[in-house]
mmCIF file with all atom_site columns, C-alpha atoms in Angstrom:
data_model
loop_
_atom_site.group_PDB
_atom_site.id
_atom_site.type_symbol
_atom_site.label_atom_id
_atom_site.label_alt_id
_atom_site.label_comp_id
_atom_site.label_asym_id
_atom_site.label_entity_id
_atom_site.label_seq_id
_atom_site.pdbx_PDB_ins_code
_atom_site.Cartn_x
_atom_site.Cartn_y
_atom_site.Cartn_z
_atom_site.occupancy
_atom_site.B_iso_or_equiv
_atom_site.pdbx_formal_charge
_atom_site.auth_seq_id
_atom_site.auth_comp_id
_atom_site.auth_asym_id
_atom_site.auth_atom_id
_atom_site.pdbx_PDB_model_num
ATOM 1   C CA . SER A 1 1   ? 59.262  64.665  159.177 1.00 56.00 ? 23  SER A CA 1
ATOM 2   C CA . ASP A 1 2   ? 59.735  63.794  156.107 1.00 56.00 ? 24  ASP A CA 1
ATOM 3   C CA . LEU A 1 3   ? 62.648  66.263  155.555 1.00 50.00 ? 25  LEU A CA 1
ATOM 4   C CA . GLN A 1 4   ? 64.382  64.923  158.292 1.00 58.00 ? 26  GLN A CA 1
ATOM 5   C CA . LYS A 1 5   ? 64.760  62.015  157.310 1.00 57.00 ? 27  LYS A CA 1
ATOM 6   C CA . GLN A 1 6   ? 66.057  62.581  153.854 1.00 56.00 ? 28  GLN A CA 1
ATOM 7   C CA . GLU A 1 7   ? 68.327  64.768  155.588 1.00 55.00 ? 29  GLU A CA 1
ATOM 8   C CA . GLU A 1 8   ? 69.402  61.765  157.950 1.00 56.00 ? 30  GLU A CA 1
ATOM 9   C CA . ARG A 1 9   ? 69.976  59.370  154.743 1.00 59.00 ? 31  ARG A CA 1
ATOM 10  C CA . GLY A 1 10  ? 71.835  62.721  152.663 1.00 58.00 ? 32  GLY A CA 1
ATOM 11  C CA . GLU A 1 11  ? 69.643  63.064  150.133 1.00 65.00 ? 33  GLU A CA 1
ATOM 12  C CA . LEU A 1 12  ? 69.696  66.830  150.863 1.00 73.00 ? 34  LEU A CA 1
ATOM 13  C CA . LEU A 1 13  ? 73.258  67.182  150.121 1.00 80.00 ? 35  LEU A CA 1
ATOM 14  C CA . GLN A 1 14  ? 73.460  66.945  146.375 1.00 83.00 ? 36  GLN A CA 1
ATOM 15  C CA . PRO A 1 15  ? 70.712  69.326  146.045 1.00 84.00 ? 37  PRO A CA 1
ATOM 16  C CA . LEU A 1 16  ? 72.401  71.837  148.264 1.00 88.00 ? 38  LEU A CA 1
ATOM 17  C CA . ILE A 1 17  ? 76.020  71.151  146.513 1.00 90.00 ? 39  ILE A CA 1
ATOM 18  C CA . PHE A 1 18  ? 73.952  72.143  143.390 1.00 91.00 ? 40  PHE A CA 1
ATOM 19  C CA . VAL A 1 19  ? 72.327  75.110  144.317 1.00 92.00 ? 41  VAL A CA 1
ATOM 20  C CA . LEU A 1 20  ? 75.609  76.479  145.338 1.00 95.00 ? 42  LEU A CA 1
ATOM 21  C CA . LEU A 1 21  ? 77.411  75.580  142.679 1.00 94.00 ? 43  LEU A CA 1
ATOM 22  C CA . VAL A 1 22  ? 74.930  77.886  140.438 1.00 94.00 ? 44  VAL A CA 1
ATOM 23  C CA . LEU A 1 23  ? 74.724  80.874  142.960 1.00 96.00 ? 45  LEU A CA 1
ATOM 24  C CA . CYS A 1 24  ? 79.079  80.253  142.640 1.00 96.00 ? 46  CYS A CA 1
ATOM 25  C CA . SER A 1 25  ? 78.616  80.276  138.806 1.00 95.00 ? 47  SER A CA 1
ATOM 26  C CA . VAL A 1 26  ? 76.115  83.636  139.154 1.00 96.00 ? 48  VAL A CA 1
ATOM 27  C CA . VAL A 1 27  ? 78.512  85.228  141.418 1.00 97.00 ? 49  VAL A CA 1
ATOM 28  C CA . LEU A 1 28  ? 81.592  84.758  139.090 1.00 97.00 ? 50  LEU A CA 1
ATOM 29  C CA . TYR A 1 29  ? 79.768  86.063  135.838 1.00 97.00 ? 51  TYR A CA 1
ATOM 30  C CA . PHE A 1 30  ? 78.821  88.968  137.804 1.00 97.00 ? 52  PHE A CA 1
ATOM 31  C CA . LYS A 1 31  ? 82.702  89.343  139.294 1.00 96.00 ? 53  LYS A CA 1
ATOM 32  C CA . VAL A 1 32  ? 84.164  88.995  135.882 1.00 96.00 ? 54  VAL A CA 1
ATOM 33  C CA . SER A 1 33  ? 81.756  91.047  134.145 1.00 96.00 ? 55  SER A CA 1
ATOM 34  C CA . LEU A 1 34  ? 82.187  93.876  136.343 1.00 95.00 ? 56  LEU A CA 1
ATOM 35  C CA . MET A 1 35  ? 85.777  93.757  137.036 1.00 95.00 ? 57  MET A CA 1
ATOM 36  C CA . ASP A 1 36  ? 88.573  95.950  135.575 1.00 95.00 ? 58  ASP A CA 1
ATOM 37  C CA . PRO A 1 37  ? 89.818  93.388  132.566 1.00 96.00 ? 59  PRO A CA 1
ATOM 38  C CA . GLY A 1 38  ? 93.289  95.686  132.983 1.00 94.00 ? 60  GLY A CA 1
ATOM 39  C CA . PHE A 1 39  ? 92.607  98.968  131.038 1.00 94.00 ? 61  PHE A CA 1
ATOM 40  C CA . VAL A 1 40  ? 95.635  100.892 130.602 1.00 92.00 ? 62  VAL A CA 1
ATOM 41  C CA . MET A 1 41  ? 95.385  104.054 131.802 1.00 87.00 ? 63  MET A CA 1
ATOM 42  C CA . PRO A 1 42  ? 97.457  107.371 130.664 1.00 81.00 ? 64  PRO A CA 1
ATOM 43  C CA . GLU A 1 43  ? 98.765  107.825 134.273 1.00 66.00 ? 65  GLU A CA 1
ATOM 44  C CA . GLU A 1 44  ? 100.585 104.675 133.477 1.00 63.00 ? 66  GLU A CA 1
ATOM 45  C CA . GLU A 1 45  ? 102.539 106.101 130.910 1.00 57.00 ? 67  GLU A CA 1
ATOM 46  C CA . GLU A 1 46  ? 105.141 107.260 133.155 1.00 52.00 ? 68  GLU A CA 1
ATOM 47  C CA . GLY A 1 47  ? 108.219 104.986 133.837 1.00 51.00 ? 69  GLY A CA 1
ATOM 48  C CA . GLU A 1 48  ? 107.463 102.686 130.782 1.00 51.00 ? 70  GLU A CA 1
ATOM 49  C CA . GLY A 1 49  ? 110.783 102.734 128.327 1.00 46.00 ? 71  GLY A CA 1
ATOM 50  C CA . GLU A 1 50  ? 109.777 102.384 124.923 1.00 43.00 ? 72  GLU A CA 1
ATOM 51  C CA . GLY A 1 51  ? 111.806 98.955  124.825 1.00 42.00 ? 73  GLY A CA 1
ATOM 52  C CA . GLN A 1 52  ? 110.081 97.265  127.601 1.00 43.00 ? 74  GLN A CA 1
ATOM 53  C CA . GLY A 1 53  ? 108.085 94.852  125.771 1.00 40.00 ? 75  GLY A CA 1
ATOM 54  C CA . VAL A 1 54  ? 111.332 93.896  123.579 1.00 37.00 ? 76  VAL A CA 1
ATOM 55  C CA . VAL A 1 55  ? 113.218 93.483  126.739 1.00 36.00 ? 77  VAL A CA 1
ATOM 56  C CA . ALA A 1 56  ? 110.921 91.212  128.059 1.00 44.00 ? 78  ALA A CA 1
ATOM 57  C CA . ILE A 1 57  ? 110.720 89.257  125.018 1.00 48.00 ? 79  ILE A CA 1
ATOM 58  C CA . PRO A 1 58  ? 114.580 89.305  123.413 1.00 45.00 ? 80  PRO A CA 1
ATOM 59  C CA . GLN A 1 59  ? 113.011 86.941  119.972 1.00 50.00 ? 81  GLN A CA 1
ATOM 60  C CA . ILE A 1 60  ? 110.838 90.305  119.168 1.00 53.00 ? 82  ILE A CA 1
ATOM 61  C CA . PRO A 1 61  ? 113.068 92.402  116.447 1.00 51.00 ? 83  PRO A CA 1
ATOM 62  C CA . GLY A 1 62  ? 114.399 95.590  118.166 1.00 52.00 ? 84  GLY A CA 1
ATOM 63  C CA . ASP A 1 63  ? 112.784 97.582  115.511 1.00 52.00 ? 85  ASP A CA 1
ATOM 64  C CA . VAL A 1 64  ? 109.284 96.628  117.212 1.00 55.00 ? 86  VAL A CA 1
ATOM 65  C CA . LYS A 1 65  ? 108.230 99.747  119.762 1.00 63.00 ? 87  LYS A CA 1
ATOM 66  C CA . LEU A 1 66  ? 105.306 100.524 121.732 1.00 69.00 ? 88  LEU A CA 1
ATOM 67  C CA . ARG A 1 67  ? 102.757 102.703 119.605 1.00 79.00 ? 89  ARG A CA 1
ATOM 68  C CA . ARG A 1 68  ? 100.274 105.120 120.853 1.00 85.00 ? 90  ARG A CA 1
ATOM 69  C CA . CYS A 1 69  ? 96.500  104.170 120.373 1.00 86.00 ? 91  CYS A CA 1
ATOM 70  C CA . GLY A 1 70  ? 94.704  105.841 117.995 1.00 85.00 ? 92  GLY A CA 1
ATOM 71  C CA . TYR A 1 71  ? 91.400  106.064 119.365 1.00 88.00 ? 93  TYR A CA 1
ATOM 72  C CA . CYS A 1 72  ? 92.582  106.458 123.475 1.00 87.00 ? 94  CYS A CA 1
ATOM 73  C CA . LEU A 1 73  ? 95.789  108.190 122.999 1.00 85.00 ? 95  LEU A CA 1
ATOM 74  C CA . VAL A 1 74  ? 97.873  106.190 125.353 1.00 88.00 ? 96  VAL A CA 1
ATOM 75  C CA . LYS A 1 75  ? 100.703 104.320 125.067 1.00 88.00 ? 97  LYS A CA 1
ATOM 76  C CA . GLN A 1 76  ? 100.035 100.360 124.537 1.00 87.00 ? 98  GLN A CA 1
ATOM 77  C CA . PRO A 1 77  ? 101.547 97.772  126.145 1.00 88.00 ? 99  PRO A CA 1
ATOM 78  C CA . MET A 1 78  ? 102.998 94.778  124.685 1.00 88.00 ? 100 MET A CA 1
ATOM 79  C CA . ARG A 1 79  ? 100.186 92.694  123.741 1.00 92.00 ? 101 ARG A CA 1
ATOM 80  C CA . ALA A 1 80  ? 97.541  95.375  124.218 1.00 93.00 ? 102 ALA A CA 1
ATOM 81  C CA . LYS A 1 81  ? 94.751  96.480  122.182 1.00 93.00 ? 103 LYS A CA 1
ATOM 82  C CA . HIS A 1 82  ? 92.225  99.302  121.810 1.00 94.00 ? 104 HIS A CA 1
ATOM 83  C CA . CYS A 1 83  ? 88.679  97.468  122.719 1.00 94.00 ? 105 CYS A CA 1
ATOM 84  C CA . GLN A 1 84  ? 85.961  99.949  120.764 1.00 92.00 ? 106 GLN A CA 1
ATOM 85  C CA . LEU A 1 85  ? 82.984  98.727  122.546 1.00 93.00 ? 107 LEU A CA 1
ATOM 86  C CA . CYS A 1 86  ? 84.719  99.167  125.973 1.00 92.00 ? 108 CYS A CA 1
ATOM 87  C CA . GLN A 1 87  ? 86.297  102.574 124.611 1.00 91.00 ? 109 GLN A CA 1
ATOM 88  C CA . HIS A 1 88  ? 89.648  101.232 126.189 1.00 92.00 ? 110 HIS A CA 1
ATOM 89  C CA . CYS A 1 89  ? 93.044  99.494  125.629 1.00 94.00 ? 111 CYS A CA 1
ATOM 90  C CA . VAL A 1 90  ? 92.855  96.511  127.316 1.00 95.00 ? 112 VAL A CA 1
ATOM 91  C CA . ARG A 1 91  ? 95.942  94.481  128.508 1.00 94.00 ? 113 ARG A CA 1
ATOM 92  C CA . ARG A 1 92  ? 96.993  91.058  127.166 1.00 95.00 ? 114 ARG A CA 1
ATOM 93  C CA . TYR A 1 93  ? 93.618  91.395  125.661 1.00 96.00 ? 115 TYR A CA 1
ATOM 94  C CA . ASP A 1 94  ? 91.910  88.491  124.587 1.00 96.00 ? 116 ASP A CA 1
ATOM 95  C CA . HIS A 1 95  ? 88.587  89.189  123.402 1.00 96.00 ? 117 HIS A CA 1
ATOM 96  C CA . HIS A 1 96  ? 85.755  91.413  124.004 1.00 96.00 ? 118 HIS A CA 1
ATOM 97  C CA . CYS A 1 97  ? 82.640  88.786  125.223 1.00 94.00 ? 119 CYS A CA 1
ATOM 98  C CA . PRO A 1 98  ? 79.161  89.676  124.736 1.00 93.00 ? 120 PRO A CA 1
ATOM 99  C CA . TRP A 1 99  ? 77.632  87.626  127.267 1.00 91.00 ? 121 TRP A CA 1
ATOM 100 C CA . LEU A 1 100 ? 79.616  89.566  129.853 1.00 92.00 ? 122 LEU A CA 1
ATOM 101 C CA . GLU A 1 101 ? 79.649  93.095  128.269 1.00 93.00 ? 123 GLU A CA 1
ATOM 102 C CA . ASN A 1 102 ? 83.155  93.217  129.449 1.00 96.00 ? 124 ASN A CA 1
ATOM 103 C CA . CYS A 1 103 ? 86.216  92.304  127.657 1.00 96.00 ? 125 CYS A CA 1
ATOM 104 C CA . VAL A 1 104 ? 88.517  89.456  128.532 1.00 97.00 ? 126 VAL A CA 1
ATOM 105 C CA . GLY A 1 105 ? 92.146  90.500  129.253 1.00 96.00 ? 127 GLY A CA 1
ATOM 106 C CA . GLU A 1 106 ? 94.500  90.490  131.618 1.00 95.00 ? 128 GLU A CA 1
ATOM 107 C CA . ARG A 1 107 ? 93.231  91.045  135.341 1.00 95.00 ? 129 ARG A CA 1
ATOM 108 C CA . ASN A 1 108 ? 90.002  88.900  134.696 1.00 95.00 ? 130 ASN A CA 1
ATOM 109 C CA . HIS A 1 109 ? 91.052  85.996  131.962 1.00 97.00 ? 131 HIS A CA 1
ATOM 110 C CA . PRO A 1 110 ? 91.930  83.630  134.829 1.00 96.00 ? 132 PRO A CA 1
ATOM 111 C CA . LEU A 1 111 ? 88.433  84.202  136.597 1.00 96.00 ? 133 LEU A CA 1
ATOM 112 C CA . PHE A 1 112 ? 87.234  83.934  133.260 1.00 97.00 ? 134 PHE A CA 1
ATOM 113 C CA . ILE A 1 113 ? 88.332  80.520  133.099 1.00 97.00 ? 135 ILE A CA 1
ATOM 114 C CA . VAL A 1 114 ? 87.378  79.442  136.765 1.00 97.00 ? 136 VAL A CA 1
ATOM 115 C CA . TYR A 1 115 ? 83.712  80.499  135.587 1.00 97.00 ? 137 TYR A CA 1
ATOM 116 C CA . LEU A 1 116 ? 83.670  78.626  132.402 1.00 97.00 ? 138 LEU A CA 1
ATOM 117 C CA . SER A 1 117 ? 84.873  75.158  134.238 1.00 97.00 ? 139 SER A CA 1
ATOM 118 C CA . VAL A 1 118 ? 82.336  76.280  137.272 1.00 97.00 ? 140 VAL A CA 1
ATOM 119 C CA . GLN A 1 119 ? 79.477  76.984  134.284 1.00 96.00 ? 141 GLN A CA 1
ATOM 120 C CA . LEU A 1 120 ? 80.192  73.686  132.178 1.00 97.00 ? 142 LEU A CA 1
ATOM 121 C CA . LEU A 1 121 ? 80.008  71.755  135.863 1.00 96.00 ? 143 LEU A CA 1
ATOM 122 C CA . VAL A 1 122 ? 76.666  73.108  136.469 1.00 95.00 ? 144 VAL A CA 1
ATOM 123 C CA . LEU A 1 123 ? 75.348  72.549  132.518 1.00 95.00 ? 145 LEU A CA 1
ATOM 124 C CA . LEU A 1 124 ? 76.328  68.354  132.888 1.00 94.00 ? 146 LEU A CA 1
ATOM 125 C CA . TRP A 1 125 ? 74.755  68.012  136.383 1.00 92.00 ? 147 TRP A CA 1
ATOM 126 C CA . GLY A 1 126 ? 71.491  70.032  135.098 1.00 89.00 ? 148 GLY A CA 1
ATOM 127 C CA . GLY A 1 127 ? 71.205  67.549  131.892 1.00 88.00 ? 149 GLY A CA 1
ATOM 128 C CA . HIS A 1 128 ? 71.639  64.621  134.034 1.00 86.00 ? 150 HIS A CA 1
ATOM 129 C CA . ILE A 1 129 ? 69.086  65.917  136.156 1.00 82.00 ? 151 ILE A CA 1
ATOM 130 C CA . ALA A 1 130 ? 66.752  66.483  133.469 1.00 78.00 ? 152 ALA A CA 1
ATOM 131 C CA . TRP A 1 131 ? 68.134  63.136  131.400 1.00 78.00 ? 153 TRP A CA 1
ATOM 132 C CA . SER A 1 132 ? 66.775  61.032  134.473 1.00 76.00 ? 154 SER A CA 1
ATOM 133 C CA . GLY A 1 133 ? 63.559  62.805  135.087 1.00 67.00 ? 155 GLY A CA 1
ATOM 134 C CA . LEU A 1 134 ? 62.451  61.435  131.590 1.00 68.00 ? 156 LEU A CA 1
ATOM 135 C CA . TYR A 1 135 ? 60.741  58.052  130.907 1.00 68.00 ? 157 TYR A CA 1
ATOM 136 C CA . PHE A 1 136 ? 60.072  57.520  127.543 1.00 61.00 ? 158 PHE A CA 1
ATOM 137 C CA . GLU A 1 137 ? 56.459  56.386  126.249 1.00 63.00 ? 159 GLU A CA 1
ATOM 138 C CA . GLN A 1 138 ? 55.398  56.557  122.330 1.00 65.00 ? 160 GLN A CA 1
ATOM 139 C CA . SER A 1 139 ? 52.287  58.185  123.338 1.00 65.00 ? 161 SER A CA 1
ATOM 140 C CA . TRP A 1 140 ? 50.875  62.148  122.619 1.00 65.00 ? 162 TRP A CA 1
ATOM 141 C CA . GLU A 1 141 ? 50.043  62.501  126.591 1.00 71.00 ? 163 GLU A CA 1
ATOM 142 C CA . TRP A 1 142 ? 53.323  61.590  127.605 1.00 65.00 ? 164 TRP A CA 1
ATOM 143 C CA . LEU A 1 143 ? 54.861  64.415  125.127 1.00 68.00 ? 165 LEU A CA 1
ATOM 144 C CA . GLN A 1 144 ? 52.674  67.308  126.503 1.00 74.00 ? 166 GLN A CA 1
ATOM 145 C CA . HIS A 1 145 ? 53.198  66.060  130.252 1.00 74.00 ? 167 HIS A CA 1
ATOM 146 C CA . ASN A 1 146 ? 57.400  65.771  129.091 1.00 73.00 ? 168 ASN A CA 1
ATOM 147 C CA . ILE A 1 147 ? 57.797  68.986  126.773 1.00 79.00 ? 169 ILE A CA 1
ATOM 148 C CA . PHE A 1 148 ? 59.053  70.629  129.236 1.00 81.00 ? 170 PHE A CA 1
ATOM 149 C CA . LEU A 1 149 ? 62.272  68.829  130.169 1.00 79.00 ? 171 LEU A CA 1
ATOM 150 C CA . LEU A 1 150 ? 62.882  67.746  126.768 1.00 81.00 ? 172 LEU A CA 1
ATOM 151 C CA . MET A 1 151 ? 63.037  71.018  125.420 1.00 84.00 ? 173 MET A CA 1
ATOM 152 C CA . SER A 1 152 ? 65.026  71.733  129.015 1.00 83.00 ? 174 SER A CA 1
ATOM 153 C CA . PHE A 1 153 ? 67.581  69.163  128.130 1.00 84.00 ? 175 PHE A CA 1
ATOM 154 C CA . PHE A 1 154 ? 67.859  70.348  124.571 1.00 88.00 ? 176 PHE A CA 1
ATOM 155 C CA . LEU A 1 155 ? 68.712  73.913  125.488 1.00 91.00 ? 177 LEU A CA 1
ATOM 156 C CA . ILE A 1 156 ? 71.171  72.013  128.539 1.00 92.00 ? 178 ILE A CA 1
ATOM 157 C CA . PHE A 1 157 ? 72.998  70.256  125.689 1.00 92.00 ? 179 PHE A CA 1
ATOM 158 C CA . ILE A 1 158 ? 73.215  73.513  123.507 1.00 95.00 ? 180 ILE A CA 1
ATOM 159 C CA . PHE A 1 159 ? 74.633  75.271  126.080 1.00 95.00 ? 181 PHE A CA 1
ATOM 160 C CA . THR A 1 160 ? 77.079  72.483  127.602 1.00 96.00 ? 182 THR A CA 1
ATOM 161 C CA . ILE A 1 161 ? 78.450  72.561  123.862 1.00 97.00 ? 183 ILE A CA 1
ATOM 162 C CA . VAL A 1 162 ? 79.229  75.693  123.477 1.00 96.00 ? 184 VAL A CA 1
ATOM 163 C CA . VAL A 1 163 ? 80.931  76.056  126.843 1.00 97.00 ? 185 VAL A CA 1
ATOM 164 C CA . LEU A 1 164 ? 83.030  72.997  126.501 1.00 97.00 ? 186 LEU A CA 1
ATOM 165 C CA . LEU A 1 165 ? 84.328  74.519  123.183 1.00 97.00 ? 187 LEU A CA 1
ATOM 166 C CA . LEU A 1 166 ? 85.295  77.822  124.268 1.00 96.00 ? 188 LEU A CA 1
ATOM 167 C CA . LEU A 1 167 ? 86.689  76.391  127.835 1.00 97.00 ? 189 LEU A CA 1
ATOM 168 C CA . VAL A 1 168 ? 88.940  73.570  125.221 1.00 97.00 ? 190 VAL A CA 1
ATOM 169 C CA . SER A 1 169 ? 89.602  75.946  122.994 1.00 97.00 ? 191 SER A CA 1
ATOM 170 C CA . GLN A 1 170 ? 91.193  79.050  126.084 1.00 97.00 ? 192 GLN A CA 1
ATOM 171 C CA . LEU A 1 171 ? 93.224  76.101  127.636 1.00 97.00 ? 193 LEU A CA 1
ATOM 172 C CA . TYR A 1 172 ? 94.704  75.610  124.436 1.00 97.00 ? 194 TYR A CA 1
ATOM 173 C CA . LEU A 1 173 ? 95.401  78.984  123.415 1.00 97.00 ? 195 LEU A CA 1
ATOM 174 C CA . ILE A 1 174 ? 96.703  79.301  127.340 1.00 96.00 ? 196 ILE A CA 1
ATOM 175 C CA . SER A 1 175 ? 99.229  76.387  127.049 1.00 96.00 ? 197 SER A CA 1
ATOM 176 C CA . CYS A 1 176 ? 100.838 77.906  124.252 1.00 95.00 ? 198 CYS A CA 1
ATOM 177 C CA . ASN A 1 177 ? 100.534 81.620  125.632 1.00 95.00 ? 199 ASN A CA 1
ATOM 178 C CA . THR A 1 178 ? 99.182  83.108  123.529 1.00 95.00 ? 200 THR A CA 1
ATOM 179 C CA . THR A 1 179 ? 95.481  84.944  122.981 1.00 96.00 ? 201 THR A CA 1
ATOM 180 C CA . THR A 1 180 ? 92.040  84.716  121.193 1.00 96.00 ? 202 THR A CA 1
ATOM 181 C CA . TRP A 1 181 ? 93.106  88.178  119.658 1.00 95.00 ? 203 TRP A CA 1
ATOM 182 C CA . GLU A 1 182 ? 96.987  87.142  118.363 1.00 94.00 ? 204 GLU A CA 1
ATOM 183 C CA . PHE A 1 183 ? 96.029  83.505  117.366 1.00 94.00 ? 205 PHE A CA 1
ATOM 184 C CA . MET A 1 184 ? 93.004  85.369  114.851 1.00 93.00 ? 206 MET A CA 1
ATOM 185 C CA . SER A 1 185 ? 94.878  88.402  113.464 1.00 91.00 ? 207 SER A CA 1
ATOM 186 C CA . HIS A 1 186 ? 98.614  87.070  113.738 1.00 88.00 ? 208 HIS A CA 1
ATOM 187 C CA . HIS A 1 187 ? 99.466  88.286  110.073 1.00 87.00 ? 209 HIS A CA 1
ATOM 188 C CA . ARG A 1 188 ? 98.123  92.061  111.297 1.00 88.00 ? 210 ARG A CA 1
ATOM 189 C CA . ILE A 1 189 ? 100.022 92.176  114.767 1.00 86.00 ? 211 ILE A CA 1
ATOM 190 C CA . SER A 1 190 ? 103.707 93.985  114.226 1.00 83.00 ? 212 SER A CA 1
ATOM 191 C CA . TYR A 1 191 ? 105.516 92.084  117.161 1.00 83.00 ? 213 TYR A CA 1
ATOM 192 C CA . LEU A 1 192 ? 104.012 88.928  115.841 1.00 86.00 ? 214 LEU A CA 1
ATOM 193 C CA . ARG A 1 193 ? 104.489 89.304  111.880 1.00 83.00 ? 215 ARG A CA 1
ATOM 194 C CA . HIS A 1 194 ? 108.113 90.851  112.282 1.00 79.00 ? 216 HIS A CA 1
ATOM 195 C CA . SER A 1 195 ? 109.304 87.971  114.996 1.00 80.00 ? 217 SER A CA 1
ATOM 196 C CA . GLU A 1 196 ? 111.570 85.069  113.876 1.00 78.00 ? 218 GLU A CA 1
ATOM 197 C CA . LEU A 1 197 ? 109.498 83.110  115.866 1.00 82.00 ? 219 LEU A CA 1
ATOM 198 C CA . GLU A 1 198 ? 105.611 81.949  115.543 1.00 83.00 ? 220 GLU A CA 1
ATOM 199 C CA . ASN A 1 199 ? 105.088 82.554  118.977 1.00 87.00 ? 221 ASN A CA 1
ATOM 200 C CA . PRO A 1 200 ? 107.571 84.199  120.727 1.00 89.00 ? 222 PRO A CA 1
ATOM 201 C CA . PHE A 1 201 ? 105.868 84.629  124.123 1.00 92.00 ? 223 PHE A CA 1
ATOM 202 C CA . ASP A 1 202 ? 105.793 80.339  124.369 1.00 93.00 ? 224 ASP A CA 1
ATOM 203 C CA . GLN A 1 203 ? 107.958 78.914  127.202 1.00 92.00 ? 225 GLN A CA 1
ATOM 204 C CA . GLY A 1 204 ? 106.642 75.589  127.235 1.00 93.00 ? 226 GLY A CA 1
ATOM 205 C CA . ILE A 1 205 ? 103.340 74.317  128.343 1.00 94.00 ? 227 ILE A CA 1
ATOM 206 C CA . ILE A 1 206 ? 104.098 73.239  132.258 1.00 95.00 ? 228 ILE A CA 1
ATOM 207 C CA . LEU A 1 207 ? 105.294 77.365  132.595 1.00 95.00 ? 229 LEU A CA 1
ATOM 208 C CA . ASN A 1 208 ? 102.745 79.050  130.463 1.00 95.00 ? 230 ASN A CA 1
ATOM 209 C CA . LEU A 1 209 ? 100.429 77.340  132.679 1.00 94.00 ? 231 LEU A CA 1
ATOM 210 C CA . TRP A 1 210 ? 102.009 78.317  135.772 1.00 94.00 ? 232 TRP A CA 1
ATOM 211 C CA . ARG A 1 211 ? 102.521 82.468  134.735 1.00 93.00 ? 233 ARG A CA 1
ATOM 212 C CA . PHE A 1 212 ? 98.846  82.137  133.936 1.00 94.00 ? 234 PHE A CA 1
ATOM 213 C CA . PHE A 1 213 ? 97.226  80.441  137.250 1.00 91.00 ? 235 PHE A CA 1
ATOM 214 C CA . CYS A 1 214 ? 100.069 81.569  139.466 1.00 86.00 ? 236 CYS A CA 1
#
């Protein structure tokens, strides 16, 4: 049959890989959106010293102490922030993603980067498929027959730019060992505002990436 001939020629391998990538993207989306991003629980306060964060980062002045959250009343670890949408404090809070309806924090941040990478690959491949199906002709009839492909390519192009910019900005912040929240609100965060260094958590690109992903 034609299907067997296509399989023998290896023509079914690329569509199969593309479908698997799409499924992987969907699984990663639900995994990142449903998992605990690193919520700070009240029972975790026992055993946490007042100067735990100061000991780990000696460049931060000693008068910067862990404070109690005014919303959920838990003692916030260093780099944690309360998310009013999730109603929890999140460890190493990066941002609240409206597309995921979940925070990106200490536990799901690496998986979020993997999800963005897979999503970008799917979008680039989908854009290539949409573009390869277009045969340009200057006629109204051609436009009517190809309007769906044109709209698909335009939407894929927009989403590709958004995902690419987000991924590049995330990788840059990770390489500096800072978060989106710390980058945007540096002047309002006490342990950064009172620090002698602009970024006391930066330990070099290689070590920053290693500690984040490994």
